[in-house]
């Protein structure tokens, strides 16, 4: 499909130019704030930054190939609090899905958010990004145009075929475009179109055929995903492999902290009844002569899967956070897909789609 | 403060159980007795019941103060702290007057000690006496010592004194010494009670008595009650549908309706009122098991609100309906039966069926002594007519309220009882929306128990549709209700008003009532009864013609001197006019009786006029059947029609012509009508608005929907909100009054005690852990959850039933089930 | 004393076949209203069903936290059998339908972790279906016997 979209001339600086275009939204008062990846004093790691003044947008890196945290949680925070104002939030597609899922859980409202998302080339792990950045300060721009750099993305992103945003008001088109000359921008909703109007973009010119680039990427990542799920599926099913991989778990709960979907104020697994008491551990020890402490970590991971695997948006933050380098996201996504397929549910697909466990109302006999 | 009353309820079927629970829930003491060794009545034999093919009998159990009763499947029996169940007991004598009756009860020994019998069943094997099982209605045999109900608990066996030959074999094998065969002992007991409720039920017609359809001669002809057991997995065939003659699977099954009812030859000029639905249910369930059902019927009487839709569902899933009464059947070689019937004159069909089910009607009949004329003795509707479950329960609740009124003001609950459940303060005031018969009857009932009532009525008068009602006697009854309400000190009446804002929790609601100037009070009340009524449907503009009117208007107009004196050569009634189909897919109940009543009136002034009825199914359940019989005697002509070819009305300036097809003549017919009455039905009023305001369910047609169509007919599903009358379903005046009183009974139980008791096990929120995700709100089936002001969900303690759905869905265990004082 | 030992040995020899047979650990979670009543009915009508099941009565299947099931498997259950009311019969209106969805999701999850789907069963068994209860429990236990021990308990070692 030929997409006709407006162009933004990038002059070899897509991030800077896009920042300025976003700044216009602030300048013209169309949004009261913009939340987008950016850097603040003292750190080069892109984090969600709340911009309220046009001129501050110079430190914004909207297409940053790294994300210190999932911006979904921060966007949700804004959506929950802000009423009668509009805030533009720049999110990766997985983060958009996260915000939509959080909205279903009443943790945010989409009303006041104008969601801007992009065809996502993926993000690098934080340490890899910082290491690369010190040698190549233009990394955020170069990354967009260099597939060998993109191949250094996190393993989650390399196996993610949900790189096109769903549910955004504005989509930024990158794939198949000469991004150092211009990028494409299109409004997906009435609000999106209204905002684009204010960005003073070029009139649609020659349409780019993105199909080939998209298909290539989808094929590549799709294949990687299948391989990963295959491999991870085996790990989950095979006790030896499972214990080898998860045996390194420290029980630090970082994965839970990183997860944009884990919305509980305080994780149930960190409390009372989930604590394996010593009797339990010693009983186990009596049988085999030894028992690992802390215990109950399978229970922890499985509980998190029970609670959230249907909603896993595949952002990969849990893996990034893991001090033991356990591929938590691989495990979670693999399981997530199986559960989602069974329940015919796709997280973030549609804000109106009820959480699968609440579908009992429409079932026969109720 | 008054003392609790004490009541005897005779008959432990569902009516008796309902009446007992009602009284028990409002603090009274009840002696519930039955001649059978177990409670449950006919329901013990019915696994699934129309109009939804589900069970759910347990939903009758108290929702409030649940700890007073045992929370088990009611097939195991009924247990409430305030109810003493006496099996094998009957009333011998009743003396004294209302409020102070002396009742002589007589119990006989079951010969099996329930404390010792462990239900092992060794005795069943040695007992030499075999006789047909009552429950399975001849389909299987039982012994003289038997298990009285499939599920009954404790699993005690009983000895039937009539068939036991006292051989003593059972006693020999009994390992626990539970059996005493000694001389029959009978125990008499005198109870001093406030009132007696007779809930003795009805007897079913025995087709053997009239040797109808070869019943008794052919094994493959069985009654509908026997078929019910065949459907049950606890029945003689473990739920398989088999030909009793040879045990082969029964594929083709015929139901024959109206066996023992609607039969003038048998002197049965009444309709049993529930057999059509019963047969539809059985046919539907048989289809699930792979059978091909056919129902032979006279009129398909689907007169309840959802029943037409139930019929439509069955038809669309393959049920065959044949309108005719088969005239004979005989056995066929190789099993099964050959049924002969004649669907249209001149055509005789012989068809093979594996099984023929006779839909037996009730036979008149309680065989015990009749005390119903005695003061202080009240009889439930289910003992007078064959009612469906929902109407039986409504009637039982209505009667139990009348009984409670004999005892005077309500019981004040005892203080400082041993149960440690927490209490919730409730407002002893009830808001009644609607001042029609249902609302007035509810209000008067509550006020009679000292509970203050506020009636909110949109019109500037009380009485609802009183002016539209065609029957003068009924009009007078409603006017009397209005007069009683107006002079009652405990009833406040707000005319030209409507409820606008509603909030609060069960027992502590606030409703802002506004008048036409948008001013009005905020009323604090413990419960609300929605009796917003409805009205007859108005005819579309295309049918406005001086000679065309609704059957209700026509009936009233017949009293006009102008009409009386006019020449009326021909009157045509078109029943089910644009109802029981499409947008209004329900029966309005009143059109048929009203139109049939008109026949007699017309005849009194115009003995020669032609009276034509176009009809689909004449709906005259119960004794209303007399009206139909009488109309035929008076020469009215009945022409059935199908929905796809309804009779046509041709309106001209001076005259109206009705064209239709007469299947008996097999030709088109045409009538020049002097008056046309359309059975265009009744409809609910402001159902959708009220449903939205009070957060309850409403159906497509605007009727408020009850929590359960059978077991909780006047509960809305949201505790503290009750629904009754035409707002809920088309009803007669009597039924509206009964429903009003039943709703009052339900409200009463909530507000009679200013300190309502929460049940021991309810959900609680741990606010510090609650993220307000609202999952618990969505899963709560009782609307017992709401977002609180302090950033956490909150629980409505009187509405919560402790089902634990919120606990299972809350990922954070912020919602927990808490057991008090344990 | 000696005699006793001999007797024990004798009994042992006789029971070898029985011992060889695998006796699975099975947790049965049944709802108070329907399936428990059916189990009770099966009991009083002397329908025999396998002794391996450990029945836990709950008020409603809708209150089953999937955690109960996960924990059962982690702690060595070979199968979990759940019995609730037929759709529409639930005392709590639709708790059984909620359970159905939860169990559906959980089944996929457990399957992903190598637990055969047959090890977790959800059946609707009405109050009068004593024979159905017997049949389902029998079939379930037989199925588990064929599958053999679950071995999932080893996952609990971390």
XYZ file of N, CA and C in Angstrom, chain A residues 67-157:
273
model
N 16.087 3.161 25.758
C 15.063 3.633 26.683
C 15.444 3.138 28.061
N 15.817 4.065 28.908
C 16.227 3.684 30.265
C 15.124 2.939 30.992
N 13.931 3.390 30.771
C 12.779 2.725 31.384
C 11.682 2.674 30.340
N 10.647 1.912 30.630
C 9.490 1.948 29.747
C 8.744 3.249 29.996
N 8.538 4.019 28.921
C 7.842 5.293 29.079
C 6.347 5.096 29.283
N 5.868 3.855 29.112
C 4.429 3.606 29.243
C 3.933 4.012 30.628
N 4.726 3.647 31.631
C 4.297 3.925 32.996
C 4.190 5.433 33.220
N 5.160 6.160 32.664
C 5.159 7.613 32.866
C 4.017 8.264 32.093
N 3.796 7.781 30.888
C 2.682 8.320 30.100
C 1.371 8.057 30.816
N 1.266 6.852 31.404
C 0.042 6.501 32.119
C -0.160 7.435 33.305
N 0.940 7.761 33.937
C 0.873 8.662 35.091
C 0.269 10.006 34.662
N 0.725 10.473 33.498
C 0.209 11.749 32.982
C -1.276 11.613 32.652
N -1.591 10.534 31.949
C -2.986 10.333 31.530
C -3.928 10.240 32.706
N -3.436 9.701 33.784
C -4.273 9.511 34.950
C -4.583 10.835 35.631
N -3.563 11.706 35.625
C -3.662 12.938 36.411
C -4.258 14.093 35.598
N -3.816 14.207 34.355
C -4.151 15.415 33.595
C -5.582 15.360 33.084
N -6.300 16.404 33.371
C -7.671 16.498 32.865
C -7.799 17.821 32.115
N -8.622 17.868 31.145
C -8.920 19.105 30.391
C -7.705 19.742 29.730
N -6.643 19.014 29.585
C -5.478 19.527 28.861
C -4.986 18.391 28.000
N -4.171 18.739 27.025
C -3.638 17.671 26.193
C -2.120 17.600 26.347
N -1.624 16.405 26.488
C -0.183 16.208 26.566
C 0.212 15.237 25.459
N 1.231 15.651 24.666
C 1.726 14.746 23.637
C 2.756 13.827 24.272
N 2.642 12.533 23.986
C 3.626 11.594 24.531
C 4.235 10.812 23.366
N 5.545 10.788 23.337
C 6.230 10.057 22.274
C 6.614 8.690 22.832
N 6.050 7.664 22.241
C 6.214 6.314 22.786
C 6.595 5.340 21.678
N 7.344 4.342 22.061
C 7.606 3.245 21.148
C 6.329 2.392 21.053
N 6.175 1.653 19.950
C 4.926 0.885 19.800
C 4.613 -0.013 21.007
N 5.639 -0.624 21.595
C 5.370 -1.495 22.742
C 4.886 -0.671 23.930
N 5.373 0.558 23.997
C 4.934 1.422 25.099
C 3.493 1.882 24.885
N 3.134 2.096 23.618
C 1.729 2.445 23.338
C 0.828 1.302 23.794
N 1.247 0.092 23.450
C 0.441 -1.067 23.874
C 0.322 -1.103 25.399
N 1.420 -0.773 26.039
C 1.422 -0.767 27.500
C 0.428 0.237 28.049
N 0.411 1.433 27.465
C -0.508 2.466 27.953
C -1.957 2.014 27.750
N -2.216 1.389 26.619
C -3.589 0.932 26.350
C -4.001 -0.137 27.369
N -3.083 -1.042 27.649
C -3.404 -2.068 28.644
C -3.631 -1.449 30.021
N -2.818 -0.456 30.348
C -2.984 0.192 31.655
C -4.320 0.942 31.715
N -4.736 1.474 30.563
C -6.025 2.166 30.544
C -7.149 1.177 30.842
N -7.020 -0.055 30.314
C -8.047 -1.056 30.594
C -8.083 -1.390 32.077
N -6.958 -1.230 32.715
C -6.888 -1.530 34.140
C -7.144 -0.291 34.979
N -7.712 0.711 34.327
C -8.116 1.900 35.062
C -6.929 2.635 35.688
N -5.733 2.369 35.177
C -4.548 3.023 35.735
C -4.241 4.319 35.002
N -4.910 4.545 33.907
C -4.717 5.791 33.180
C -5.946 6.014 32.321
N -5.971 7.217 31.739
C -7.029 7.489 30.778
C -6.358 7.981 29.512
N -6.888 7.572 28.387
C -6.281 7.974 27.123
C -6.797 9.343 26.670
N -7.792 9.858 27.373
C -8.472 11.093 26.988
C -7.535 12.248 26.684
N -6.628 12.507 27.608
C -5.824 13.720 27.482
C -4.486 13.466 26.791
N -4.246 12.235 26.381
C -2.962 11.926 25.748
C -3.070 12.000 24.227
N -2.103 12.694 23.623
C -1.949 12.593 22.173
C -0.735 11.702 21.968
N -0.962 10.517 21.450
C 0.121 9.536 21.390
C 0.831 9.608 20.041
N 2.136 9.854 20.116
C 2.956 9.896 18.908
C 3.891 8.701 18.958
N 3.845 7.898 17.921
C 4.703 6.721 17.926
C 5.363 6.559 16.557
N 6.261 5.612 16.462
C 7.049 5.503 15.240
C 7.175 4.052 14.806
N 7.480 3.861 13.557
C 7.891 2.538 13.110
C 9.215 2.284 13.792
N 9.268 1.246 14.595
C 10.357 1.177 15.574
C 11.492 0.271 15.112
N 12.680 0.858 14.984
C 13.830 0.035 14.614
C 14.398 -0.730 15.806
N 13.822 -0.520 16.990
C 14.308 -1.233 18.173
C 15.218 -0.375 19.020
N 15.403 -0.840 20.209
C 16.279 -0.099 21.123
C 17.470 -0.974 21.505
N 18.594 -0.284 21.813
C 19.770 -1.020 22.293
C 19.675 -1.147 23.807
N 20.378 -2.140 24.322
C 20.478 -2.212 25.780
C 21.236 -0.981 26.261
N 20.959 -0.564 27.461
C 21.520 0.700 27.951
C 23.053 0.736 27.910
N 23.684 -0.342 28.409
C 25.160 -0.305 28.462
C 25.748 -0.308 27.053
N 25.144 -1.064 26.156
C 25.642 -1.090 24.774
C 25.496 0.288 24.140
N 24.378 0.908 24.402
C 24.115 2.225 23.831
C 25.128 3.255 24.329
N 25.335 3.268 25.622
C 26.249 4.263 26.198
C 27.674 4.042 25.698
N 28.054 2.771 25.589
C 29.398 2.469 25.113
C 29.569 2.982 23.685
N 28.594 2.714 22.862
C 28.639 3.119 21.465
C 28.599 4.640 21.335
N 27.822 5.261 22.178
C 27.600 6.705 22.088
C 28.883 7.486 22.332
N 29.701 6.987 23.251
C 30.927 7.730 23.574
C 31.841 7.783 22.348
N 31.762 6.749 21.497
C 32.588 6.771 20.289
C 31.886 7.508 19.151
N 30.586 7.561 19.204
C 29.836 8.098 18.072
C 28.669 8.945 18.568
N 28.918 10.222 18.811
C 27.894 11.074 19.437
C 26.614 11.201 18.593
N 26.712 10.954 17.293
C 25.509 11.057 16.465
C 24.717 9.762 16.403
N 25.037 8.855 17.291
C 24.408 7.526 17.259
C 22.880 7.556 17.081
N 22.142 8.409 17.826
C 20.677 8.385 17.678
C 20.211 8.626 16.245
N 20.928 9.465 15.503
C 20.538 9.703 14.109
C 21.062 8.596 13.190
N 22.353 8.250 13.407
C 22.969 7.238 12.541
C 22.220 5.908 12.624
N 21.795 5.606 13.805
C 21.109 4.323 14.063
C 19.924 4.126 13.126
N 19.244 5.247 12.863
C 18.013 5.163 12.058
C 18.300 4.764 10.615
N 19.555 5.042 10.197
C 19.880 4.850 8.789
C 20.839 3.689 8.563
N 21.118 2.927 9.596
C 22.200 1.956 9.487
C 21.715 0.612 10.034
N 21.486 -0.323 9.115
C 20.914 -1.576 9.582
C 21.912 -2.397 10.385
N 23.189 -2.160 10.186
C 24.148 -2.928 11.004
C 24.108 -2.439 12.446
N 23.822 -1.147 12.624
C 23.641 -0.660 13.999
C 22.358 -1.251 14.589
N 21.337 -1.263 13.747
C 20.044 -1.784 14.239
C 20.142 -3.254 14.643
N 21.104 -3.953 14.006
C 21.282 -5.348 14.393
C 21.859 -5.503 15.791
N 22.292 -4.368 16.355
C 22.819 -4.437 17.728
C 21.737 -4.133 18.765
N 20.512 -4.078 18.296
C 19.400 -3.820 19.230
C 19.279 -4.972 20.224
N 18.465 -4.749 21.221
C 18.275 -5.783 22.248
C 17.674 -7.030 21.601
N 17.874 -8.166 22.240
C 17.383 -9.401 21.639
C 15.858 -9.376 21.556
N 15.209 -8.707 22.482
C 13.743 -8.598 22.419
C 13.337 -7.876 21.144
N 13.997 -6.723 20.870
C 13.610 -5.929 19.711
C 13.939 -6.671 18.413
